Coordinates of C-alpha atoms in Angstrom, one line a residue:
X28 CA 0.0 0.0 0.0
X29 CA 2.8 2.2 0.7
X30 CA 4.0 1.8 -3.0
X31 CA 0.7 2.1 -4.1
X32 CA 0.9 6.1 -1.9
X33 CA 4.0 7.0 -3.2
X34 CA 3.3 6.4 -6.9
X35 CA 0.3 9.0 -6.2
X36 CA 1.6 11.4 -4.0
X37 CA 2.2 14.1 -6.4
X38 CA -1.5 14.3 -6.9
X39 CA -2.0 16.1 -3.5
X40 CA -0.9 19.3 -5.4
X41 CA -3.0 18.7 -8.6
X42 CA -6.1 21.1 -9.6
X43 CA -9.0 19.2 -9.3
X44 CA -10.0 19.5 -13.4
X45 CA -6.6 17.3 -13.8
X46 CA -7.6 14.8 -10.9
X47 CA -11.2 14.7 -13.1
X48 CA -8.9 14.0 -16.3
X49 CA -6.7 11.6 -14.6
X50 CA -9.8 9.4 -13.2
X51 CA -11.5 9.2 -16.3
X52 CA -7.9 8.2 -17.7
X53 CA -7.5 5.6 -15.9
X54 CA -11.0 3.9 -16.4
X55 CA -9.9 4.1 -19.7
X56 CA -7.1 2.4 -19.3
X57 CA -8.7 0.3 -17.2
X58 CA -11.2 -0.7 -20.2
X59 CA -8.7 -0.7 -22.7
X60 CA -8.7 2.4 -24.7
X61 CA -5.7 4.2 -23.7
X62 CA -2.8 3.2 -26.1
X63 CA 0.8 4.0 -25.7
X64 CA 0.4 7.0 -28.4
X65 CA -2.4 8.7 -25.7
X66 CA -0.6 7.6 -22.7
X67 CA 2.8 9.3 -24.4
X68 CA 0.9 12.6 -25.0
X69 CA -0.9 12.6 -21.5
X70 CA 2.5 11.9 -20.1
X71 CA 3.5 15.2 -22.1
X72 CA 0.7 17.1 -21.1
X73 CA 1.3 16.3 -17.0
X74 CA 5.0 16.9 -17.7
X75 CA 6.0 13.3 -16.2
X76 CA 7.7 10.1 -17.7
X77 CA 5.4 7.5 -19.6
X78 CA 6.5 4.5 -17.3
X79 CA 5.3 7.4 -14.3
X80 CA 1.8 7.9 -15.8
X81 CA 1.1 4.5 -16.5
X82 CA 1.8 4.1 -13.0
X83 CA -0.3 6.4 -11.7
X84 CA -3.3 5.1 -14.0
X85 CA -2.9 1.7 -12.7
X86 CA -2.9 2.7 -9.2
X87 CA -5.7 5.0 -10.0
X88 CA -7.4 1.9 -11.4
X89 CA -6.5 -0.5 -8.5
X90 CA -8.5 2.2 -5.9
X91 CA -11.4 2.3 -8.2
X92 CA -11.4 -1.5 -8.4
X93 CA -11.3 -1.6 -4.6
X94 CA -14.0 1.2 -4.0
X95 CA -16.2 -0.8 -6.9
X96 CA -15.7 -4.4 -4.6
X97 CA -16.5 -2.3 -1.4
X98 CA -12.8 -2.1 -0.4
X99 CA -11.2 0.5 1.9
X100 CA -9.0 3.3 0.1
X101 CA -6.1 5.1 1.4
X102 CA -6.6 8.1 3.1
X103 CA -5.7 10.6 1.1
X104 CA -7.0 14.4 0.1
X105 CA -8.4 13.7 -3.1
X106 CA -10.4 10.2 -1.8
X107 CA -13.6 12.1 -2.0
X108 CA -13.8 13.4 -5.6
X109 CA -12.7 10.1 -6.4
X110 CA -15.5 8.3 -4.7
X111 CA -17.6 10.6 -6.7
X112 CA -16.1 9.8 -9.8
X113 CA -16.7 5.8 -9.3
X114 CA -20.4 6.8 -7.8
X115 CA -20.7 9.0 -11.5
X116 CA -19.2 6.6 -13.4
X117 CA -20.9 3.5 -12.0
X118 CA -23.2 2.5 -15.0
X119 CA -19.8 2.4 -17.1
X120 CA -18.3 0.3 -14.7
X121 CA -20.7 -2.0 -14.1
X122 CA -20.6 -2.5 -17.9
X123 CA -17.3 -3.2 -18.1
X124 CA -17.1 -5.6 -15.4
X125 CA -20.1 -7.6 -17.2
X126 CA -18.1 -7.5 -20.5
X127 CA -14.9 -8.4 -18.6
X128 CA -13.1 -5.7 -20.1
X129 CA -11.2 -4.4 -17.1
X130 CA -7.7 -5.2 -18.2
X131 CA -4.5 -3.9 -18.6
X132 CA -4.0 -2.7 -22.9
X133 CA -1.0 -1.8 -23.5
X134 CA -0.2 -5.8 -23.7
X135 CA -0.8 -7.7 -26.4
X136 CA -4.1 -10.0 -26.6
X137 CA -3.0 -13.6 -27.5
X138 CA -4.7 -15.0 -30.9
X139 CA -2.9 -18.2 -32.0
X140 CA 0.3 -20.0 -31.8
X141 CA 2.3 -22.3 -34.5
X142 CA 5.8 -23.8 -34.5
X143 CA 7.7 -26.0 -36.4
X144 CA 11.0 -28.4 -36.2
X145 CA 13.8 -27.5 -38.6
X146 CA 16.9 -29.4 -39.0
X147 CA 19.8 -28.5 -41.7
X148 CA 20.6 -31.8 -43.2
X149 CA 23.9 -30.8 -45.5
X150 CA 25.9 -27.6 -45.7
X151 CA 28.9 -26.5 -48.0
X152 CA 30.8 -25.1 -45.1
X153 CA 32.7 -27.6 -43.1
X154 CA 32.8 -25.4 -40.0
X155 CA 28.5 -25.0 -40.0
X156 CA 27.2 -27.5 -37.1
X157 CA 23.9 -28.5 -37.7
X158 CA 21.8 -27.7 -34.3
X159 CA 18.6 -28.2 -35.0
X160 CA 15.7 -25.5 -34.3
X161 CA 12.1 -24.8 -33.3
X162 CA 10.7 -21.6 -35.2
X163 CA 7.6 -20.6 -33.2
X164 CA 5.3 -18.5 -35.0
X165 CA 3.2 -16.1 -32.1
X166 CA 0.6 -14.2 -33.2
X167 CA -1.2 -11.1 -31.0
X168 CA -3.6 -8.3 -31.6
X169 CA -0.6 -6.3 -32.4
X170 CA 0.6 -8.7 -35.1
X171 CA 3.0 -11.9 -35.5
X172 CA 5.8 -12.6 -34.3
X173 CA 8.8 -15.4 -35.2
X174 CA 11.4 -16.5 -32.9
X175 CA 13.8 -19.4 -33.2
X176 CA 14.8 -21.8 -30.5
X177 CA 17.3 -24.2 -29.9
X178 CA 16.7 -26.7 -27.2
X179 CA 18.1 -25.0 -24.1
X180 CA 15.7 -22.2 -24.7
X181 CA 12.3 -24.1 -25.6
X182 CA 13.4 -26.2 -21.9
X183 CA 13.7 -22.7 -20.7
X184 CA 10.4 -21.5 -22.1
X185 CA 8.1 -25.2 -21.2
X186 CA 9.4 -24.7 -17.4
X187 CA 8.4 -21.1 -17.6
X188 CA 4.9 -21.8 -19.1
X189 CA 4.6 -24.8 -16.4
X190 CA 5.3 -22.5 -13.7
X191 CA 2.7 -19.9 -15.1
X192 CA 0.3 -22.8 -15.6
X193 CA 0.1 -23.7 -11.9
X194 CA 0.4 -19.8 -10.8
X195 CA -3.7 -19.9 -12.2
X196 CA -4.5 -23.0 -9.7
X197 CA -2.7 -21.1 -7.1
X198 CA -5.0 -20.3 -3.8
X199 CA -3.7 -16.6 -5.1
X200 CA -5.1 -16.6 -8.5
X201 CA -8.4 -17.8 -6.2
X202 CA -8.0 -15.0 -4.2
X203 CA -7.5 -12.4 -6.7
X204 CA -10.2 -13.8 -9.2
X205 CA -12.4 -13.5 -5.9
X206 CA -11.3 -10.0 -5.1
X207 CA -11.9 -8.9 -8.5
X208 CA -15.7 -10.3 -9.3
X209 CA -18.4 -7.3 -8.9
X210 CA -20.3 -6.9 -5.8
X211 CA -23.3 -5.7 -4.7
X212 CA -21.5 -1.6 -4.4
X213 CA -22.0 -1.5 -8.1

């Protein structure tokens, strides 16, 4: 939580038209239609760093989350015309949690997956060692992507998927997914 106060402490000085702007930023954000290009020129506009804004919108979307589930906030000046916001704004919210689009945007949205084994079988060059590959083929919302693998990195990249495959049965995941369904506030 003390992260969470720090990343928004500038805010105590901020007019209350850019605290409006900010709040409605950030349930943008939180719905998915603030892109890097807007976040960049928001950034501009508040005079702080990118990675800083996006920041502050996420934390500014974590407390409306948490007033939305009936959740505590920090105390802090501003708590009140935020409140109001979420209580303004609660018609939008609740449609967004009921098309599950809270989410974070400026990722990529997973569409499909291909790959393919590839071995050099003869070479001209002496000195060429034939290693074989895995060319994996990953495409997003954003477009496709190819990367090639030799064996030490496709180990790498099964254990990692394993490990992020049993972080969703975790008692965590539980918790969160439980922390994050709407209640009855909305």
């Amino acid at each position: 939580m003390d992260e969470l106060l720090d990343t928004v402490d500038w805010l105590q000085d901020a007019p209350e038209t850019v605290l409006v702007s900010l709040f409605e930023y950030s349930l943008g954000f939180l719905q998915g239609q603030v892109d890097k290009k807007t976040l960049g020129q928001l950034a501009e506009s508040l005079e702080k760093t990118s990675e800083s804004t996006e920041r502050v919108l996420e934390a500014l979307g974590f407390m409306i989350t948490s007033i939305c589930t009936g959740r505590t906030i920090p105390d802090v000046p501003w708590a009140p015309a935020l409140q109001s916001f979420v209580k303004e704004s609660q018609a939008e919210i609740k449609l967004s949690y009921s098309l599950n689009s809270l989410h974070t945007p400026l990722q990529s949205t997973f569409k499909d997956f291909d790959w393919r084994f590839e071995v050099q079988v003869s070479s001209r060059a002496v000195e060429d060692v034939t290693v074989p590959k895995i060319i994996l083929q990953i495409t997003t919302d954003n477009g496709q992507e190819v990367l090639e693998c030799d064996y030490a990195n496709m180990k790498n990249l099964y254990t990692q998927l394993r490990q992020a495959l049993k972080t969703f049965e975790s008692v965590r995941a539980k918790k969160t997914e439980k922390f994050l369904k709407p209640s009855k506030n909305l």
